[in-house]
Amino acid sequence: MGNALDARIKFRHLQTFLEVGRHRSIGKAADALAVTQPAVSRTIGELETILGVALVEKEGRGIRLSHFGDIFLRHAGECVAAVQRGIDSIAEVQKSEGPPIRIGSLPTASTTFLPDAVSDFLRQQTGSQVTIVSGDNKVLLDALRLGELDLVVGRLGAPERMTGLFFEPLYSEEVVIVTRPSHPLAARRNFTLNELANYVVLMPIAGSVIRPFVDRLLLTNGIPDLPNTIETVSDSFGRAYTMRHDAVWIISRGAVVNDLAGGGLAELPVDMKETRGAVGLTTQATSEPSAALSLMKQVIREHVASRAG
């Protein structure tokens, strides 16, 4: 009976379900798959009939995954990722090259240890093509689960985003509040967070990995809302805007560590210990890493250790 049930599940069922799980929307999943919304609904209906359970439920005007959907998401992601690895392996043999290493990197890693680690990896001449992708933590983790990335380097994702993934912590870092050196607040010794309301504040976007830490910090200091904010995960925009205007930027320390060391930005004297969070390596929980990926991870560990030393 189990074999007959498995035979009825096609790859398109898994692809469609993963896109619905990724976007939490039939319409957005249809756009991603370049098919019609009825086609997506029909495919999900077929999969639910085969499994004998509801995988999605209505939530307001949208949808969410059911308890069974959350369970199936992990295994569907592993299956699609395994097929992607198989395709990559065939391409590797055809080209006589090492497996590609596709890394999703958050700014905290991109501006600190990752560039030197990748440089050292390339000197090992594995033949592997290295691709670095930046983006919001949620997008990167979804891509990792689908096999579009092999490794995500950055902060630990929210629990609901870590289904089917494994996190290896390397170190912890905190969020900082920075301005340009000539900002009025930069010369103040008795700065309080309430004064942020007088300036444009650049914030991590809602749903980003550090936003809950920032929201908790503000709430514990009696600041439920700020009147003038810009939400962004672009460190290049944040850096440029903060250096040119009397703005305040709330960002992970790793993203601006070089700016602080070089004097391009100034850190405001605020106790930020409660914003500390783990930074590390996230991979597929059940997939066996290639030798090249294992080497990349080891090189990253060594660079982090050398910086800490």
PDB file of C-alpha atoms in Angstrom:
ATOM      1  CA  MET A   1       0.000   0.000   0.000  1.00  0.00           C
ATOM      2  CA  GLY A   2       2.857   2.349   0.858  1.00  0.00           C
ATOM      3  CA  ASN A   3       4.506   1.788  -2.515  1.00  0.00           C
ATOM      4  CA  ALA A   4       1.262   2.409  -4.394  1.00  0.00           C
ATOM      5  CA  LEU A   5       0.771   5.632  -2.451  1.00  0.00           C
ATOM      6  CA  ASP A   6       4.316   6.820  -3.223  1.00  0.00           C
ATOM      7  CA  ALA A   7       3.898   6.093  -6.920  1.00  0.00           C
ATOM      8  CA  ARG A   8       0.958   8.489  -7.138  1.00  0.00           C
ATOM      9  CA  ILE A   9       2.990  11.435  -5.868  1.00  0.00           C
ATOM     10  CA  LYS A  10       4.693  13.194  -8.772  1.00  0.00           C
ATOM     11  CA  PHE A  11       7.527  15.708  -8.718  1.00  0.00           C
ATOM     12  CA  ARG A  12       5.112  18.465  -9.761  1.00  0.00           C
ATOM     13  CA  HIS A  13       3.096  17.812  -6.589  1.00  0.00           C
ATOM     14  CA  LEU A  14       6.169  18.450  -4.468  1.00  0.00           C
ATOM     15  CA  GLN A  15       7.294  21.512  -6.432  1.00  0.00           C
ATOM     16  CA  THR A  16       3.847  23.060  -6.236  1.00  0.00           C
ATOM     17  CA  PHE A  17       3.473  22.345  -2.527  1.00  0.00           C
ATOM     18  CA  LEU A  18       6.905  23.821  -1.780  1.00  0.00           C
ATOM     19  CA  GLU A  19       6.073  27.027  -3.620  1.00  0.00           C
ATOM     20  CA  VAL A  20       2.771  27.301  -1.747  1.00  0.00           C
ATOM     21  CA  GLY A  21       4.666  26.699   1.491  1.00  0.00           C
ATOM     22  CA  ARG A  22       7.295  29.268   0.536  1.00  0.00           C
ATOM     23  CA  HIS A  23       4.850  32.049  -0.404  1.00  0.00           C
ATOM     24  CA  ARG A  24       1.838  31.132   1.742  1.00  0.00           C
ATOM     25  CA  SER A  25      -0.202  32.171  -1.283  1.00  0.00           C
ATOM     26  CA  ILE A  26      -1.817  30.309  -4.191  1.00  0.00           C
ATOM     27  CA  GLY A  27      -1.443  33.348  -6.445  1.00  0.00           C
ATOM     28  CA  LYS A  28       2.245  33.923  -5.718  1.00  0.00           C
ATOM     29  CA  ALA A  29       2.967  30.212  -6.070  1.00  0.00           C
ATOM     30  CA  ALA A  30       1.242  30.230  -9.462  1.00  0.00           C
ATOM     31  CA  ASP A  31       3.382  33.198 -10.567  1.00  0.00           C
ATOM     32  CA  ALA A  32       6.580  31.451  -9.402  1.00  0.00           C
ATOM     33  CA  LEU A  33       5.650  28.280 -11.298  1.00  0.00           C
ATOM     34  CA  ALA A  34       4.323  30.161 -14.368  1.00  0.00           C
ATOM     35  CA  VAL A  35       0.970  28.350 -14.187  1.00  0.00           C
ATOM     36  CA  THR A  36      -2.592  29.395 -13.399  1.00  0.00           C
ATOM     37  CA  GLN A  37      -4.008  29.626  -9.880  1.00  0.00           C
ATOM     38  CA  PRO A  38      -6.600  26.898 -10.613  1.00  0.00           C
ATOM     39  CA  ALA A  39      -3.738  24.618 -11.687  1.00  0.00           C
ATOM     40  CA  VAL A  40      -1.983  25.181  -8.354  1.00  0.00           C
ATOM     41  CA  SER A  41      -5.188  24.591  -6.386  1.00  0.00           C
ATOM     42  CA  ARG A  42      -5.890  21.428  -8.383  1.00  0.00           C
ATOM     43  CA  THR A  43      -2.388  20.047  -7.800  1.00  0.00           C
ATOM     44  CA  ILE A  44      -2.561  20.739  -4.061  1.00  0.00           C
ATOM     45  CA  GLY A  45      -5.984  19.094  -3.992  1.00  0.00           C
ATOM     46  CA  GLU A  46      -4.565  15.996  -5.715  1.00  0.00           C
ATOM     47  CA  LEU A  47      -1.734  15.805  -3.177  1.00  0.00           C
ATOM     48  CA  GLU A  48      -4.147  16.171  -0.258  1.00  0.00           C
ATOM     49  CA  THR A  49      -6.310  13.392  -1.690  1.00  0.00           C
ATOM     50  CA  ILE A  50      -3.300  11.094  -2.038  1.00  0.00           C
ATOM     51  CA  LEU A  51      -2.104  11.807   1.511  1.00  0.00           C
ATOM     52  CA  GLY A  52      -5.583  11.805   2.998  1.00  0.00           C
ATOM     53  CA  VAL A  53      -5.016  15.017   4.985  1.00  0.00           C
ATOM     54  CA  ALA A  54      -5.447  18.765   4.505  1.00  0.00           C
ATOM     55  CA  LEU A  55      -2.094  20.449   3.876  1.00  0.00           C
ATOM     56  CA  VAL A  56      -3.296  24.067   3.713  1.00  0.00           C
ATOM     57  CA  GLU A  57      -5.937  26.004   5.614  1.00  0.00           C
ATOM     58  CA  LYS A  58      -7.586  29.364   5.056  1.00  0.00           C
ATOM     59  CA  GLU A  59      -6.328  32.196   7.242  1.00  0.00           C
ATOM     60  CA  GLY A  60      -8.129  35.487   6.760  1.00  0.00           C
ATOM     61  CA  ARG A  61      -7.827  36.323   3.090  1.00  0.00           C
ATOM     62  CA  GLY A  62      -4.799  34.104   2.682  1.00  0.00           C
ATOM     63  CA  ILE A  63      -3.722  30.590   3.571  1.00  0.00           C
ATOM     64  CA  ARG A  64      -1.361  28.864   5.964  1.00  0.00           C
ATOM     65  CA  LEU A  65       0.058  25.386   6.232  1.00  0.00           C
ATOM     66  CA  SER A  66      -1.838  22.961   8.457  1.00  0.00           C
ATOM     67  CA  HIS A  67      -0.100  20.865  11.088  1.00  0.00           C
ATOM     68  CA  PHE A  68       0.196  18.089   8.492  1.00  0.00           C
ATOM     69  CA  GLY A  69       1.475  20.617   5.953  1.00  0.00           C
ATOM     70  CA  ASP A  70       4.288  21.672   8.294  1.00  0.00           C
ATOM     71  CA  ILE A  71       5.284  18.029   8.747  1.00  0.00           C
ATOM     72  CA  PHE A  72       5.218  17.262   5.014  1.00  0.00           C
ATOM     73  CA  LEU A  73       7.100  20.476   4.124  1.00  0.00           C
ATOM     74  CA  ARG A  74      10.320  19.207   5.646  1.00  0.00           C
ATOM     75  CA  HIS A  75      10.301  15.926   3.762  1.00  0.00           C
ATOM     76  CA  ALA A  76       9.144  17.460   0.482  1.00  0.00           C
ATOM     77  CA  GLY A  77      11.990  19.974   0.705  1.00  0.00           C
ATOM     78  CA  GLU A  78      14.515  17.192   1.316  1.00  0.00           C
ATOM     79  CA  CYS A  79      13.224  15.297  -1.721  1.00  0.00           C
ATOM     80  CA  VAL A  80      13.424  18.259  -4.111  1.00  0.00           C
ATOM     81  CA  ALA A  81      16.832  19.243  -2.739  1.00  0.00           C
ATOM     82  CA  ALA A  82      18.098  15.678  -3.306  1.00  0.00           C
ATOM     83  CA  VAL A  83      16.973  15.790  -6.945  1.00  0.00           C
ATOM     84  CA  GLN A  84      18.735  19.145  -7.365  1.00  0.00           C
ATOM     85  CA  ARG A  85      21.931  17.666  -5.937  1.00  0.00           C
ATOM     86  CA  GLY A  86      21.626  14.786  -8.383  1.00  0.00           C
ATOM     87  CA  ILE A  87      21.332  17.203 -11.305  1.00  0.00           C
ATOM     88  CA  ASP A  88      24.359  19.114 -10.024  1.00  0.00           C
ATOM     89  CA  SER A  89      26.359  15.895  -9.665  1.00  0.00           C
ATOM     90  CA  ILE A  90      25.695  14.911 -13.277  1.00  0.00           C
ATOM     91  CA  ALA A  91      26.746  18.393 -14.420  1.00  0.00           C
ATOM     92  CA  GLU A  92      29.935  18.089 -12.355  1.00  0.00           C
ATOM     93  CA  VAL A  93      30.900  14.770 -13.940  1.00  0.00           C
ATOM     94  CA  GLN A  94      30.196  16.125 -17.420  1.00  0.00           C
ATOM     95  CA  LYS A  95      32.426  19.151 -16.807  1.00  0.00           C
ATOM     96  CA  SER A  96      34.983  17.257 -14.666  1.00  0.00           C
ATOM     97  CA  GLU A  97      34.695  19.975 -12.044  1.00  0.00           C
ATOM     98  CA  GLY A  98      33.989  20.060  -8.342  1.00  0.00           C
ATOM     99  CA  PRO A  99      30.413  20.556  -7.109  1.00  0.00           C
ATOM    100  CA  PRO A 100      29.155  24.159  -7.079  1.00  0.00           C
ATOM    101  CA  ILE A 101      29.113  25.890  -3.696  1.00  0.00           C
ATOM    102  CA  ARG A 102      26.125  28.218  -3.448  1.00  0.00           C
ATOM    103  CA  ILE A 103      26.215  30.370  -0.330  1.00  0.00           C
ATOM    104  CA  GLY A 104      23.538  32.670   1.009  1.00  0.00           C
ATOM    105  CA  SER A 105      25.196  35.343   3.120  1.00  0.00           C
ATOM    106  CA  LEU A 106      23.767  37.971   5.447  1.00  0.00           C
ATOM    107  CA  PRO A 107      25.646  41.305   5.743  1.00  0.00           C
ATOM    108  CA  THR A 108      27.141  40.341   9.102  1.00  0.00           C
ATOM    109  CA  ALA A 109      29.193  37.643   7.329  1.00  0.00           C
ATOM    110  CA  SER A 110      29.657  39.330   3.942  1.00  0.00           C
ATOM    111  CA  THR A 111      31.620  42.226   5.409  1.00  0.00           C
ATOM    112  CA  THR A 112      33.702  40.320   7.950  1.00  0.00           C
ATOM    113  CA  PHE A 113      35.092  36.789   7.642  1.00  0.00           C
ATOM    114  CA  LEU A 114      33.439  35.413   4.487  1.00  0.00           C
ATOM    115  CA  PRO A 115      35.501  37.216   1.778  1.00  0.00           C
ATOM    116  CA  ASP A 116      38.818  35.965   3.188  1.00  0.00           C
ATOM    117  CA  ALA A 117      37.380  32.486   3.789  1.00  0.00           C
ATOM    118  CA  VAL A 118      36.219  32.219   0.165  1.00  0.00           C
ATOM    119  CA  SER A 119      39.639  33.426  -1.010  1.00  0.00           C
ATOM    120  CA  ASP A 120      41.341  30.670   0.994  1.00  0.00           C
ATOM    121  CA  PHE A 121      38.863  28.101  -0.321  1.00  0.00           C
ATOM    122  CA  LEU A 122      39.626  29.040  -3.938  1.00  0.00           C
ATOM    123  CA  ARG A 123      43.338  28.531  -3.295  1.00  0.00           C
ATOM    124  CA  GLN A 124      42.541  24.862  -2.579  1.00  0.00           C
ATOM    125  CA  GLN A 125      41.701  24.471  -6.303  1.00  0.00           C
ATOM    126  CA  THR A 126      38.765  22.112  -5.821  1.00  0.00           C
ATOM    127  CA  GLY A 127      37.317  23.153  -9.182  1.00  0.00           C
ATOM    128  CA  SER A 128      34.089  24.197  -7.468  1.00  0.00           C
ATOM    129  CA  GLN A 129      32.328  27.315  -8.718  1.00  0.00           C
ATOM    130  CA  VAL A 130      31.439  29.579  -5.775  1.00  0.00           C
ATOM    131  CA  THR A 131      28.267  31.659  -5.887  1.00  0.00           C
ATOM    132  CA  ILE A 132      27.433  34.209  -3.170  1.00  0.00           C
ATOM    133  CA  VAL A 133      23.809  35.344  -2.825  1.00  0.00           C
ATOM    134  CA  SER A 134      22.597  38.056  -0.461  1.00  0.00           C
ATOM    135  CA  GLY A 135      19.068  38.711   0.709  1.00  0.00           C
ATOM    136  CA  ASP A 136      16.636  38.564   3.586  1.00  0.00           C
ATOM    137  CA  ASN A 137      17.156  35.671   5.992  1.00  0.00           C
ATOM    138  CA  LYS A 138      13.724  34.186   5.209  1.00  0.00           C
ATOM    139  CA  VAL A 139      14.426  34.152   1.458  1.00  0.00           C
ATOM    140  CA  LEU A 140      17.839  32.559   1.947  1.00  0.00           C
ATOM    141  CA  LEU A 141      16.530  29.827   4.251  1.00  0.00           C
ATOM    142  CA  ASP A 142      13.697  29.009   1.851  1.00  0.00           C
ATOM    143  CA  ALA A 143      16.228  28.724  -0.982  1.00  0.00           C
ATOM    144  CA  LEU A 144      18.401  26.451   1.172  1.00  0.00           C
ATOM    145  CA  ARG A 145      15.451  24.186   1.955  1.00  0.00           C
ATOM    146  CA  LEU A 146      14.644  23.922  -1.762  1.00  0.00           C
ATOM    147  CA  GLY A 147      18.225  22.984  -2.673  1.00  0.00           C
ATOM    148  CA  GLU A 148      18.874  26.294  -4.445  1.00  0.00           C
ATOM    149  CA  LEU A 149      21.595  27.075  -1.881  1.00  0.00           C
ATOM    150  CA  ASP A 150      24.039  24.752  -0.114  1.00  0.00           C
ATOM    151  CA  LEU A 151      24.861  26.937   2.877  1.00  0.00           C
ATOM    152  CA  VAL A 152      23.532  30.051   4.613  1.00  0.00           C
ATOM    153  CA  VAL A 153      25.956  32.081   6.705  1.00  0.00           C
ATOM    154  CA  GLY A 154      24.448  34.431   9.258  1.00  0.00           C
ATOM    155  CA  ARG A 155      22.196  34.617  12.284  1.00  0.00           C
ATOM    156  CA  LEU A 156      20.092  31.737  13.554  1.00  0.00           C
ATOM    157  CA  GLY A 157      16.666  31.865  11.905  1.00  0.00           C
ATOM    158  CA  ALA A 158      13.370  31.967  13.759  1.00  0.00           C
ATOM    159  CA  PRO A 159      12.191  28.502  14.934  1.00  0.00           C
ATOM    160  CA  GLU A 160       9.410  28.317  12.341  1.00  0.00           C
ATOM    161  CA  ARG A 161      11.987  28.910   9.581  1.00  0.00           C
ATOM    162  CA  MET A 162      14.345  26.139  10.700  1.00  0.00           C
ATOM    163  CA  THR A 163      12.205  23.129   9.763  1.00  0.00           C
ATOM    164  CA  GLY A 164      14.447  20.595   8.028  1.00  0.00           C
ATOM    165  CA  LEU A 165      17.570  22.703   8.611  1.00  0.00           C
ATOM    166  CA  PHE A 166      20.603  22.382  10.887  1.00  0.00           C
ATOM    167  CA  PHE A 167      22.390  25.332  12.512  1.00  0.00           C
ATOM    168  CA  GLU A 168      26.000  25.239  13.680  1.00  0.00           C
ATOM    169  CA  PRO A 169      26.781  28.259  15.901  1.00  0.00           C
ATOM    170  CA  LEU A 170      30.143  29.982  15.454  1.00  0.00           C
ATOM    171  CA  TYR A 171      29.876  33.038  17.705  1.00  0.00           C
ATOM    172  CA  SER A 172      27.346  35.586  18.948  1.00  0.00           C
ATOM    173  CA  GLU A 173      27.014  39.265  18.153  1.00  0.00           C
ATOM    174  CA  GLU A 174      24.741  42.123  19.085  1.00  0.00           C
ATOM    175  CA  VAL A 175      22.856  44.821  17.243  1.00  0.00           C
ATOM    176  CA  VAL A 176      24.326  48.332  17.324  1.00  0.00           C
ATOM    177  CA  ILE A 177      22.961  51.829  16.820  1.00  0.00           C
ATOM    178  CA  VAL A 178      25.178  53.958  14.583  1.00  0.00           C
ATOM    179  CA  THR A 179      25.255  57.447  13.078  1.00  0.00           C
ATOM    180  CA  ARG A 180      27.676  59.475  11.029  1.00  0.00           C
ATOM    181  CA  PRO A 181      30.460  60.913  13.225  1.00  0.00           C
ATOM    182  CA  SER A 182      29.131  64.489  12.895  1.00  0.00           C
ATOM    183  CA  HIS A 183      25.606  63.538  13.990  1.00  0.00           C
ATOM    184  CA  PRO A 184      24.283  65.581  16.956  1.00  0.00           C
ATOM    185  CA  LEU A 185      23.849  62.410  19.036  1.00  0.00           C
ATOM    186  CA  ALA A 186      27.406  61.216  18.416  1.00  0.00           C
ATOM    187  CA  ALA A 187      28.848  63.839  20.783  1.00  0.00           C
ATOM    188  CA  ARG A 188      26.309  63.178  23.538  1.00  0.00           C
ATOM    189  CA  ARG A 189      27.413  61.293  26.636  1.00  0.00           C
ATOM    190  CA  ASN A 190      23.986  60.895  28.239  1.00  0.00           C
ATOM    191  CA  PHE A 191      22.082  59.509  25.268  1.00  0.00           C
ATOM    192  CA  THR A 192      18.688  57.829  25.826  1.00  0.00           C
ATOM    193  CA  LEU A 193      16.755  55.736  23.349  1.00  0.00           C
ATOM    194  CA  ASN A 194      13.766  58.091  23.576  1.00  0.00           C
ATOM    195  CA  GLU A 195      15.782  60.618  21.566  1.00  0.00           C
ATOM    196  CA  LEU A 196      15.566  58.364  18.507  1.00  0.00           C
ATOM    197  CA  ALA A 197      12.098  59.811  17.931  1.00  0.00           C
ATOM    198  CA  ASN A 198      13.717  63.090  16.828  1.00  0.00           C
ATOM    199  CA  TYR A 199      15.451  61.503  13.834  1.00  0.00           C
ATOM    200  CA  VAL A 200      14.861  59.224  10.872  1.00  0.00           C
ATOM    201  CA  VAL A 201      15.661  55.698  12.069  1.00  0.00           C
ATOM    202  CA  LEU A 202      16.734  52.958   9.657  1.00  0.00           C
ATOM    203  CA  MET A 203      15.286  49.671  10.897  1.00  0.00           C
ATOM    204  CA  PRO A 204      15.575  46.026   9.804  1.00  0.00           C
ATOM    205  CA  ILE A 205      12.432  45.045   7.912  1.00  0.00           C
ATOM    206  CA  ALA A 206       9.581  43.212   9.613  1.00  0.00           C
ATOM    207  CA  GLY A 207      10.310  39.490   9.389  1.00  0.00           C
ATOM    208  CA  SER A 208      14.087  39.952   9.235  1.00  0.00           C
ATOM    209  CA  VAL A 209      16.160  37.857  11.612  1.00  0.00           C
ATOM    210  CA  ILE A 210      17.197  40.757  13.895  1.00  0.00           C
ATOM    211  CA  ARG A 211      13.886  42.677  13.915  1.00  0.00           C
ATOM    212  CA  PRO A 212      12.463  40.828  16.966  1.00  0.00           C
ATOM    213  CA  PHE A 213      15.604  41.757  18.943  1.00  0.00           C
ATOM    214  CA  VAL A 214      15.205  45.412  17.959  1.00  0.00           C
ATOM    215  CA  ASP A 215      11.472  45.482  18.757  1.00  0.00           C
ATOM    216  CA  ARG A 216      12.096  43.921  22.168  1.00  0.00           C
ATOM    217  CA  LEU A 217      14.838  46.456  22.948  1.00  0.00           C
ATOM    218  CA  LEU A 218      12.569  49.384  22.107  1.00  0.00           C
ATOM    219  CA  LEU A 219       9.582  47.994  24.020  1.00  0.00           C
ATOM    220  CA  THR A 220      11.627  47.312  27.162  1.00  0.00           C
ATOM    221  CA  ASN A 221      12.722  50.935  27.022  1.00  0.00           C
ATOM    222  CA  GLY A 222       9.146  52.190  26.742  1.00  0.00           C
ATOM    223  CA  ILE A 223       9.217  52.934  23.007  1.00  0.00           C
ATOM    224  CA  PRO A 224       6.299  51.128  21.312  1.00  0.00           C
ATOM    225  CA  ASP A 225       6.719  53.016  18.041  1.00  0.00           C
ATOM    226  CA  LEU A 226       9.014  55.460  16.229  1.00  0.00           C
ATOM    227  CA  PRO A 227       7.456  58.223  14.077  1.00  0.00           C
ATOM    228  CA  ASN A 228      10.030  58.358  11.264  1.00  0.00           C
ATOM    229  CA  THR A 229      11.478  55.048  10.111  1.00  0.00           C
ATOM    230  CA  ILE A 230      12.861  53.476   6.941  1.00  0.00           C
ATOM    231  CA  GLU A 231      12.815  49.681   6.839  1.00  0.00           C
ATOM    232  CA  THR A 232      15.677  48.133   4.864  1.00  0.00           C
ATOM    233  CA  VAL A 233      17.937  45.079   4.723  1.00  0.00           C
ATOM    234  CA  SER A 234      20.279  46.801   2.251  1.00  0.00           C
ATOM    235  CA  ASP A 235      23.525  47.564   4.033  1.00  0.00           C
ATOM    236  CA  SER A 236      24.732  49.637   1.060  1.00  0.00           C
ATOM    237  CA  PHE A 237      21.639  51.879   1.267  1.00  0.00           C
ATOM    238  CA  GLY A 238      21.821  52.041   5.052  1.00  0.00           C
ATOM    239  CA  ARG A 239      25.481  53.015   4.961  1.00  0.00           C
ATOM    240  CA  ALA A 240      25.002  55.705   2.292  1.00  0.00           C
ATOM    241  CA  TYR A 241      21.895  57.213   3.890  1.00  0.00           C
ATOM    242  CA  THR A 242      23.404  57.304   7.364  1.00  0.00           C
ATOM    243  CA  MET A 243      26.652  58.899   6.191  1.00  0.00           C
ATOM    244  CA  ARG A 244      24.830  61.626   4.231  1.00  0.00           C
ATOM    245  CA  HIS A 245      22.012  62.518   6.616  1.00  0.00           C
ATOM    246  CA  ASP A 246      21.305  63.007  10.317  1.00  0.00           C
ATOM    247  CA  ALA A 247      19.792  59.532  10.519  1.00  0.00           C
ATOM    248  CA  VAL A 248      20.214  56.682  12.995  1.00  0.00           C
ATOM    249  CA  TRP A 249      20.834  53.133  11.784  1.00  0.00           C
ATOM    250  CA  ILE A 250      20.030  50.011  13.813  1.00  0.00           C
ATOM    251  CA  ILE A 251      22.001  47.105  12.359  1.00  0.00           C
ATOM    252  CA  SER A 252      24.025  43.992  13.258  1.00  0.00           C
ATOM    253  CA  ARG A 253      27.524  44.895  14.412  1.00  0.00           C
ATOM    254  CA  GLY A 254      29.148  42.649  11.832  1.00  0.00           C
ATOM    255  CA  ALA A 255      27.598  44.625   8.964  1.00  0.00           C
ATOM    256  CA  VAL A 256      29.319  47.871  10.053  1.00  0.00           C
ATOM    257  CA  VAL A 257      32.388  46.645  11.937  1.00  0.00           C
ATOM    258  CA  ASN A 258      34.741  47.961   9.246  1.00  0.00           C
ATOM    259  CA  ASP A 259      32.968  51.340   9.153  1.00  0.00           C
ATOM    260  CA  LEU A 260      33.278  51.666  12.922  1.00  0.00           C
ATOM    261  CA  ALA A 261      36.952  50.704  12.871  1.00  0.00           C
ATOM    262  CA  GLY A 262      37.688  53.181  10.087  1.00  0.00           C
ATOM    263  CA  GLY A 263      35.744  56.042  11.635  1.00  0.00           C
ATOM    264  CA  GLY A 264      33.161  56.249   8.868  1.00  0.00           C
ATOM    265  CA  LEU A 265      30.372  55.587  11.367  1.00  0.00           C
ATOM    266  CA  ALA A 266      30.047  56.181  15.105  1.00  0.00           C
ATOM    267  CA  GLU A 267      28.396  53.831  17.618  1.00  0.00           C
ATOM    268  CA  LEU A 268      25.988  55.346  20.131  1.00  0.00           C
ATOM    269  CA  PRO A 269      26.643  54.350  23.768  1.00  0.00           C
ATOM    270  CA  VAL A 270      23.691  52.057  24.450  1.00  0.00           C
ATOM    271  CA  ASP A 271      23.640  48.756  26.358  1.00  0.00           C
ATOM    272  CA  MET A 272      22.678  46.293  23.594  1.00  0.00           C
ATOM    273  CA  LYS A 273      23.427  42.993  25.359  1.00  0.00           C
ATOM    274  CA  GLU A 274      19.817  41.822  25.078  1.00  0.00           C
ATOM    275  CA  THR A 275      20.093  41.915  21.277  1.00  0.00           C
ATOM    276  CA  ARG A 276      22.873  39.321  21.166  1.00  0.00           C
ATOM    277  CA  GLY A 277      22.190  36.360  18.894  1.00  0.00           C
ATOM    278  CA  ALA A 278      24.046  33.386  17.450  1.00  0.00           C
ATOM    279  CA  VAL A 279      25.818  33.638  14.077  1.00  0.00           C
ATOM    280  CA  GLY A 280      26.723  30.435  12.289  1.00  0.00           C
ATOM    281  CA  LEU A 281      26.276  28.007   9.410  1.00  0.00           C
ATOM    282  CA  THR A 282      22.883  26.666   8.324  1.00  0.00           C
ATOM    283  CA  THR A 283      22.622  23.594   6.081  1.00  0.00           C
ATOM    284  CA  GLN A 284      20.075  20.944   5.129  1.00  0.00           C
ATOM    285  CA  ALA A 285      19.491  18.765   8.201  1.00  0.00           C
ATOM    286  CA  THR A 286      19.670  15.382   6.494  1.00  0.00           C
ATOM    287  CA  SER A 287      21.792  15.881   3.376  1.00  0.00           C
ATOM    288  CA  GLU A 288      25.369  14.657   3.317  1.00  0.00           C
ATOM    289  CA  PRO A 289      27.672  17.569   2.395  1.00  0.00           C
ATOM    290  CA  SER A 290      30.057  17.211  -0.520  1.00  0.00           C
ATOM    291  CA  ALA A 291      33.790  17.232   0.187  1.00  0.00           C
ATOM    292  CA  ALA A 292      33.954  20.753  -1.264  1.00  0.00           C
ATOM    293  CA  LEU A 293      31.167  22.032   0.995  1.00  0.00           C
ATOM    294  CA  SER A 294      32.792  20.393   4.029  1.00  0.00           C
ATOM    295  CA  LEU A 295      36.047  22.143   3.128  1.00  0.00           C
ATOM    296  CA  MET A 296      34.290  25.499   2.756  1.00  0.00           C
ATOM    297  CA  LYS A 297      32.688  25.112   6.186  1.00  0.00           C
ATOM    298  CA  GLN A 298      36.031  24.204   7.752  1.00  0.00           C
ATOM    299  CA  VAL A 299      37.745  27.216   6.186  1.00  0.00           C
ATOM    300  CA  ILE A 300      34.983  29.480   7.526  1.00  0.00           C
ATOM    301  CA  ARG A 301      35.364  27.980  11.019  1.00  0.00           C
ATOM    302  CA  GLU A 302      39.098  28.628  10.931  1.00  0.00           C
ATOM    303  CA  HIS A 303      38.651  32.264   9.904  1.00  0.00           C
ATOM    304  CA  VAL A 304      36.074  32.879  12.614  1.00  0.00           C
ATOM    305  CA  ALA A 305      38.382  31.263  15.184  1.00  0.00           C
ATOM    306  CA  SER A 306      41.350  33.378  14.055  1.00  0.00           C
ATOM    307  CA  ARG A 307      39.306  36.586  14.349  1.00  0.00           C
ATOM    308  CA  ALA A 308      38.153  35.603  17.833  1.00  0.00           C
ATOM    309  CA  GLY A 309      41.755  34.859  18.831  1.00  0.00           C
TER     310      GLY A 309
END
